[in-house]
C-alpha atoms as a printed R data frame, in Angstrom:
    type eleno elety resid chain resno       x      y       z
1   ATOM     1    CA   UNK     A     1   0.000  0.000   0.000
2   ATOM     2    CA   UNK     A     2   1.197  3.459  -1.012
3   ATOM     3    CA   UNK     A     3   1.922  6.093   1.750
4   ATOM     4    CA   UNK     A     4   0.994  9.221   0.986
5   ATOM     5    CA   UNK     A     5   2.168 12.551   2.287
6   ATOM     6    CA   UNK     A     6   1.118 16.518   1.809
7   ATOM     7    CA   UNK     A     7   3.751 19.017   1.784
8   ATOM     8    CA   UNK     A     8   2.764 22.627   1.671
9   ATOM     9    CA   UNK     A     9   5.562 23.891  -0.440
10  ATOM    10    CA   UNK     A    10   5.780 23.550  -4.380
11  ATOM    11    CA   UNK     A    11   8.442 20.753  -4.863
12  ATOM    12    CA   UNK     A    12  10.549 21.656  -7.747
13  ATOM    13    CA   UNK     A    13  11.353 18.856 -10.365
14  ATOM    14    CA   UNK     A    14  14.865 18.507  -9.267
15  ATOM    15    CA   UNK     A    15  14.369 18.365  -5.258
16  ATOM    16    CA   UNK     A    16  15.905 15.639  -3.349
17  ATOM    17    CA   UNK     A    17  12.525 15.133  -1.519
18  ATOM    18    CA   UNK     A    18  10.595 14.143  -4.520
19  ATOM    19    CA   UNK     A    19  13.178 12.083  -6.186
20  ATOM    20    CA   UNK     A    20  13.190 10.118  -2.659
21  ATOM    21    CA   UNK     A    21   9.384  9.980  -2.501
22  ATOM    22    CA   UNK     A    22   8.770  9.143  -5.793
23  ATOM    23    CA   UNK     A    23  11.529  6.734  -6.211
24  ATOM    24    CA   UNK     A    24  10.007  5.008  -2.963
25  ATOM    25    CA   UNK     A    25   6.774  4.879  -4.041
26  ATOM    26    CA   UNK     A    26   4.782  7.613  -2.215
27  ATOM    27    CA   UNK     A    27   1.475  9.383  -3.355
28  ATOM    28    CA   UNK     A    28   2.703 13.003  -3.026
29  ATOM    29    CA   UNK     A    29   0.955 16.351  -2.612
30  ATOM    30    CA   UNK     A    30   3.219 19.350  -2.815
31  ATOM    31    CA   UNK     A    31   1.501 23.044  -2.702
32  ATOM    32    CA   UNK     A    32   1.576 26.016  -1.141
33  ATOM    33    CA   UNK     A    33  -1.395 27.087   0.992
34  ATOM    34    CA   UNK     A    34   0.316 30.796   1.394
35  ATOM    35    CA   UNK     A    35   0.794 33.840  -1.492
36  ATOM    36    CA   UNK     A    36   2.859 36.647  -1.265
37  ATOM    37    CA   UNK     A    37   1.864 40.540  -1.130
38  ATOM    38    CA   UNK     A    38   4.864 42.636  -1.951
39  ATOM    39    CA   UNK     A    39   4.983 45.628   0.212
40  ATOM    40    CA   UNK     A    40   6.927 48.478  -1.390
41  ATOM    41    CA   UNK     A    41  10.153 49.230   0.707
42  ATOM    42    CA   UNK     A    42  13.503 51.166   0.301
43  ATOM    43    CA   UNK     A    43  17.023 49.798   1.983
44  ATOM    44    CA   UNK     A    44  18.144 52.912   3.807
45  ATOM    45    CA   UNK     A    45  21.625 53.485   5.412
46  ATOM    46    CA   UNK     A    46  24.797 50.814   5.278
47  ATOM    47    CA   UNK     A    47  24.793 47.784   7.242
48  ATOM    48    CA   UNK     A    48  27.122 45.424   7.674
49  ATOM    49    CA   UNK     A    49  25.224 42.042   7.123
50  ATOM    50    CA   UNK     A    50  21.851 41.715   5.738
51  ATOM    51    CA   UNK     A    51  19.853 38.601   6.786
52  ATOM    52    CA   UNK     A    52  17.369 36.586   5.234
53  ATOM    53    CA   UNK     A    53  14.370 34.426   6.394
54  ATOM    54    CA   UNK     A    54  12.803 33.123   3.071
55  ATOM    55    CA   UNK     A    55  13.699 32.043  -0.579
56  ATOM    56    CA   UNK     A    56  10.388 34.709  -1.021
57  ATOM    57    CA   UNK     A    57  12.305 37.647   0.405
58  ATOM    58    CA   UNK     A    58  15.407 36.657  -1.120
59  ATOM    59    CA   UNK     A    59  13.866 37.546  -4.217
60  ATOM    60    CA   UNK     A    60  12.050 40.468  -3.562
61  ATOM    61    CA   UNK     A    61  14.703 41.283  -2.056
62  ATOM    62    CA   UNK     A    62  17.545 41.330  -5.035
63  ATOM    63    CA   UNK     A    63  15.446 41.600  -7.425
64  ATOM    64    CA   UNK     A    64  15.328 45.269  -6.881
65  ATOM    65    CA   UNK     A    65  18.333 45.799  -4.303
66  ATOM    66    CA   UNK     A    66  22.215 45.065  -5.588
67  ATOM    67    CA   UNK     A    67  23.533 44.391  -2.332
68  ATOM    68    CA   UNK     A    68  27.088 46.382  -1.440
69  ATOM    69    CA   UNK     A    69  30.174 44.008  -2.237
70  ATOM    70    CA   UNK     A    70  31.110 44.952   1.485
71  ATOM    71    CA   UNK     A    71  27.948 43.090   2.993
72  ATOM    72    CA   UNK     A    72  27.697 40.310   3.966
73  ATOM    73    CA   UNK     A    73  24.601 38.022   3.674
74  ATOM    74    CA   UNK     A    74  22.877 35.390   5.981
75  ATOM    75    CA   UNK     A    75  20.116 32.929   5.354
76  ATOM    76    CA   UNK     A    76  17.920 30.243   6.761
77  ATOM    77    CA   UNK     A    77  18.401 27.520   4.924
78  ATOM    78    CA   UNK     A    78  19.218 25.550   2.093
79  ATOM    79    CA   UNK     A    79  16.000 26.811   0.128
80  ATOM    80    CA   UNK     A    80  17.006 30.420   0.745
81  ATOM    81    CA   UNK     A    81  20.673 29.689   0.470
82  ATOM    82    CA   UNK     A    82  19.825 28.416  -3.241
83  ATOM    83    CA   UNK     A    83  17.267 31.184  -3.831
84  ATOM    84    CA   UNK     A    84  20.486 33.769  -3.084
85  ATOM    85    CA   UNK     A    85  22.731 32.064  -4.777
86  ATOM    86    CA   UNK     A    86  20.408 32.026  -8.106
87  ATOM    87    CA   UNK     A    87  20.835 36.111  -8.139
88  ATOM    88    CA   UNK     A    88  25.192 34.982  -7.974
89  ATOM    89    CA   UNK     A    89  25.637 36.032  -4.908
90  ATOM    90    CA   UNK     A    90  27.384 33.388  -1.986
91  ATOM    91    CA   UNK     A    91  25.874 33.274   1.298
92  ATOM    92    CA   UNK     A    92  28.489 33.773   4.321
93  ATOM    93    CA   UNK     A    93  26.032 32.693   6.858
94  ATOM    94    CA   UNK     A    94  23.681 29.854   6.418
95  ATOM    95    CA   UNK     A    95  21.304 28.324   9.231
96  ATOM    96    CA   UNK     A    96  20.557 24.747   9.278
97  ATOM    97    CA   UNK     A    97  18.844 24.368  12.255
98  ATOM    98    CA   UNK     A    98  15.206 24.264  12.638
99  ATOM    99    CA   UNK     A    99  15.443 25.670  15.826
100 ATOM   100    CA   UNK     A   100  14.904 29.311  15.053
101 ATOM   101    CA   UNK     A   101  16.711 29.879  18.960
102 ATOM   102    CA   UNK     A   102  19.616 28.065  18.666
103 ATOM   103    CA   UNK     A   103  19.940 29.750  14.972
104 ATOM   104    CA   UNK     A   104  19.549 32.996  16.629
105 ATOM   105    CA   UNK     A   105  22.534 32.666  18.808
106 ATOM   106    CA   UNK     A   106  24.677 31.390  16.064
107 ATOM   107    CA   UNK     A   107  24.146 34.398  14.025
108 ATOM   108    CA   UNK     A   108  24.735 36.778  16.871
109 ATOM   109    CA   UNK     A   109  27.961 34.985  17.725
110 ATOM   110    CA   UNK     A   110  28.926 35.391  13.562
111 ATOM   111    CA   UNK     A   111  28.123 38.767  12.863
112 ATOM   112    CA   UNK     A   112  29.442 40.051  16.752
113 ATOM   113    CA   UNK     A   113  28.878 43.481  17.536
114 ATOM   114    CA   UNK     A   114  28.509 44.707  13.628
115 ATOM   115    CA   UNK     A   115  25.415 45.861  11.949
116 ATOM   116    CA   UNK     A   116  22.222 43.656  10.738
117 ATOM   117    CA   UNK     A   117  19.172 44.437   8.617
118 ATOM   118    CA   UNK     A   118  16.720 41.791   9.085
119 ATOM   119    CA   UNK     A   119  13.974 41.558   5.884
120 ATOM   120    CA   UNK     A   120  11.363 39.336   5.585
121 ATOM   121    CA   UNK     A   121   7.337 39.153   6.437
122 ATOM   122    CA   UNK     A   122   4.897 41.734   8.055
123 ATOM   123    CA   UNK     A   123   4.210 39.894  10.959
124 ATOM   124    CA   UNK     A   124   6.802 37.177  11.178
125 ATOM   125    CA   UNK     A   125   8.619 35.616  14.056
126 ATOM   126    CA   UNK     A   126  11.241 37.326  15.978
127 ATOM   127    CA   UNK     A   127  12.750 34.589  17.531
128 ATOM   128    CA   UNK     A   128  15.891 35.304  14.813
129 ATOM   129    CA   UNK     A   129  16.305 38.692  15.297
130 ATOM   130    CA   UNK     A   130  15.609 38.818  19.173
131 ATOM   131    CA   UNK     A   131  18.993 37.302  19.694
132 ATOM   132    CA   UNK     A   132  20.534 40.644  18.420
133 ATOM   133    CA   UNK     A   133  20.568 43.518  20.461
134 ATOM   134    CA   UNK     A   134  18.250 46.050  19.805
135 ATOM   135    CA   UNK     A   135  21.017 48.687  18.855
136 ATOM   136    CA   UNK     A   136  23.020 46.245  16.077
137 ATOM   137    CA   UNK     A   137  19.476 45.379  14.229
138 ATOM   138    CA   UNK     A   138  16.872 46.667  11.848
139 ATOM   139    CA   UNK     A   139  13.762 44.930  10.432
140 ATOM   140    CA   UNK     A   140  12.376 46.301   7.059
141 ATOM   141    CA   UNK     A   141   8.979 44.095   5.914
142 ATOM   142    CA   UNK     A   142   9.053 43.389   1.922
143 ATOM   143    CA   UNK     A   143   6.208 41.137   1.906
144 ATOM   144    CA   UNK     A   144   3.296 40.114   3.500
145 ATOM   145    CA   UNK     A   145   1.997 36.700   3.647
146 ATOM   146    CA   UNK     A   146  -1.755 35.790   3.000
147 ATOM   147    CA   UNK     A   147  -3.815 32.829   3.256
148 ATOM   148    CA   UNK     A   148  -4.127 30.933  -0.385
149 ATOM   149    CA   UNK     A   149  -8.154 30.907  -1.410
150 ATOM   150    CA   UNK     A   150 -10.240 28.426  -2.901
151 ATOM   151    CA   UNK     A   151  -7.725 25.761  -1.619
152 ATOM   152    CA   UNK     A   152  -8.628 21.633  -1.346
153 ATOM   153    CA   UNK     A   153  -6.289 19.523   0.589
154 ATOM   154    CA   UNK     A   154  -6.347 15.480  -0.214
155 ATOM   155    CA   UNK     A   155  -6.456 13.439   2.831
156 ATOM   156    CA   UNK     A   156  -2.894 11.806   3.894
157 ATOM   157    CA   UNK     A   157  -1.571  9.623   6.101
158 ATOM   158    CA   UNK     A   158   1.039 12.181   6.623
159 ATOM   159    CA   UNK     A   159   1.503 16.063   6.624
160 ATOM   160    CA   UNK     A   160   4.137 18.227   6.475
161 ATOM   161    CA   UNK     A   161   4.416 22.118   7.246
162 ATOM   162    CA   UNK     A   162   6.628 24.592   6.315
163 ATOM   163    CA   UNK     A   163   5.703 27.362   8.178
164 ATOM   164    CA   UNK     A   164   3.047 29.164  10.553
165 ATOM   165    CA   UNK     A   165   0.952 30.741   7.717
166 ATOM   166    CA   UNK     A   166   0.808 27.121   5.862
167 ATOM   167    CA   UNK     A   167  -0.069 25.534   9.008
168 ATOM   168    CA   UNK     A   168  -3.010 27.556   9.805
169 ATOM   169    CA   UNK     A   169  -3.978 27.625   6.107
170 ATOM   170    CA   UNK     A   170  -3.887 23.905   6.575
171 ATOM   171    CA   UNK     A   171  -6.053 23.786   9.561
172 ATOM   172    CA   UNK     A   172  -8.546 26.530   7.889
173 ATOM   173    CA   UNK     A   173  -9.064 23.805   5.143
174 ATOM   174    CA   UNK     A   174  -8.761 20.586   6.597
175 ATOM   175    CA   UNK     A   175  -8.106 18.494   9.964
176 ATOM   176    CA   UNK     A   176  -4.987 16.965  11.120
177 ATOM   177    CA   UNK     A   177  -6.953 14.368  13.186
178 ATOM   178    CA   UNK     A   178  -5.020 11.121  13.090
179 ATOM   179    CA   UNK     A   179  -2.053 12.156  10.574
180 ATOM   180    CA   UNK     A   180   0.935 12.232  11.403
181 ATOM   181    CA   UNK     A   181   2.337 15.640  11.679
182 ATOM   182    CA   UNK     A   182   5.653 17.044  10.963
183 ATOM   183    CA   UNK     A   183   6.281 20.951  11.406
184 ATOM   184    CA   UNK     A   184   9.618 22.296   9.382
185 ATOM   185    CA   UNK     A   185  11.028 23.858  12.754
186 ATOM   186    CA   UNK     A   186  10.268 24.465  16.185
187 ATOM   187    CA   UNK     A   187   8.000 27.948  15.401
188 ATOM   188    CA   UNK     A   188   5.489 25.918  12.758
189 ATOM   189    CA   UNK     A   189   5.507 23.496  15.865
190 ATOM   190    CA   UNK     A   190   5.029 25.851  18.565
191 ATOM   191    CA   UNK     A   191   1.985 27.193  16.706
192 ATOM   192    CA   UNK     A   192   0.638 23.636  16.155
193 ATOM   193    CA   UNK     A   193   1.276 23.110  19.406
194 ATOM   194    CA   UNK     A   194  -1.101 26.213  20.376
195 ATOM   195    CA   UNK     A   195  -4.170 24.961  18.181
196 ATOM   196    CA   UNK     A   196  -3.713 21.488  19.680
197 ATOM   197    CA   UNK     A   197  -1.798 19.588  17.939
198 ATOM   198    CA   UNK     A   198  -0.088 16.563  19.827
199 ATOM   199    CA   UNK     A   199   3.396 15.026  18.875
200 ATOM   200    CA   UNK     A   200   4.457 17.059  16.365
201 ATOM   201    CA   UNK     A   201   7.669 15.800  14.806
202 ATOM   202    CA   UNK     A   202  10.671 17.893  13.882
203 ATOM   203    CA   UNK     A   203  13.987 17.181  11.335
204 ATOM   204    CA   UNK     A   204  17.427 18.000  12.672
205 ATOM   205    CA   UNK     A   205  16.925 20.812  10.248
206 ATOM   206    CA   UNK     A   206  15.282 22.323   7.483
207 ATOM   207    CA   UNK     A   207  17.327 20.459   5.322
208 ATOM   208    CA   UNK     A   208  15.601 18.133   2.450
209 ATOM   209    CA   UNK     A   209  17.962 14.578   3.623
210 ATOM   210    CA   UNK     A   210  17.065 15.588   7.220
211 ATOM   211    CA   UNK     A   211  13.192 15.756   6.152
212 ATOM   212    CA   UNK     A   212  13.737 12.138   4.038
213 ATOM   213    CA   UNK     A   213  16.031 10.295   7.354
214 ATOM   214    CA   UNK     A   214  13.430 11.468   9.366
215 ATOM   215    CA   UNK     A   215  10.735 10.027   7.253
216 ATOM   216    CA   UNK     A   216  12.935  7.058   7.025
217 ATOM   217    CA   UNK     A   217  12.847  6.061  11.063
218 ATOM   218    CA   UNK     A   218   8.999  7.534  12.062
């Protein structure tokens, strides 16, 4: 019997994730329950790293910003890291955690006591940037994120989230009663968590092989 799993990001042809599914036999659904409102925005002043949360602000982001050759860049993730990297520009700080905490102190002890602009979502979590004191840091919103309409969700044995906003797009659509559920990091989880959710699984990291060894052993 196939097993089936919903992931609530658009798998791209070449991901290590589908290859692994598919190769393994799995019924996979891959879409994202989110869409993306620019908000217009303007990168004032000089700072000496710029950090970002999401392969969406990445390219909002550099699409209409050329970042200074004297700034540095930091990411979450692979999927950012790649998204940054597609503009030819090299990370110098990536975070592979899905602890957003522990990811928090490791760019604080990086970047020290220098400068950080922090882009991303209206809204989004601070557990990042809170690990920088308030003095070093600056948080400029490029995009908002909204709930995807008219959405239908197949039933699986499995789901997994990739953030807050798909999670509760998820839950405004369908019910995770009886699935098992695995949240991208500890903030989709904490929010699961707080709509009652019970044993919500987590990867080592954000990371696509850490998402397929988990799958792997559960």
């Amino acid at each position: 019997m196939k097993q089936s799993i919903f992931i609530s990001r658009n798998l791209s042809s070449d991901s290590k994730l589908l290859e692994h599914l598919s190769t393994n036999n799995w019924e996979v659904h891959s879409q994202t329950l989110i869409r993306i409102e620019p908000i217009p925005f303007e990168v004032e002043g000089e700072y000496n790293w710029i950090f970002i949360a999401s392969s969406n602000g990445a390219k909002l982001l550099l699409n209409s910003f050329d970042v200074p050759d004297r700034t540095k860049i930091g990411v979450v993730g692979e999927a950012t890291a790649r998204a940054v990297k597609s503009f030819g520009i090299f990370p110098d700080f990536i975070g592979k955690t899905g602890n957003m905490n522990e990811l928090g102190d490791a760019l604080a002890r990086t970047i020290g006591k220098t400068s950080v602009l922090f882009v991303g979502a209206e809204g989004g979590s601070e557990k990042i940037r809170s690990a920088i004191p308030s003095n070093q840091r600056t948080f400029l919103p490029i995009y908002r994120t909204l709930l995807a309409e008219n959405v239908t969700i197949p039933e699986t044995e499995i789901v997994f989230l990739t953030s807050p906003s798909n999670a509760k797009s998820y839950l405004k659509n369908a019910s995770l009663e009886g699935k098992v559920i695995i949240a991208i990091g500890n903030t989709t989880a904490d929010f699961l968590k707080q709509q009652g959710a019970k044993n919500v699984l987590i990867p080592s990291s954000p990371r696509e092989e850490d998402l397929i060894e988990l799958l792997r052993n559960s």
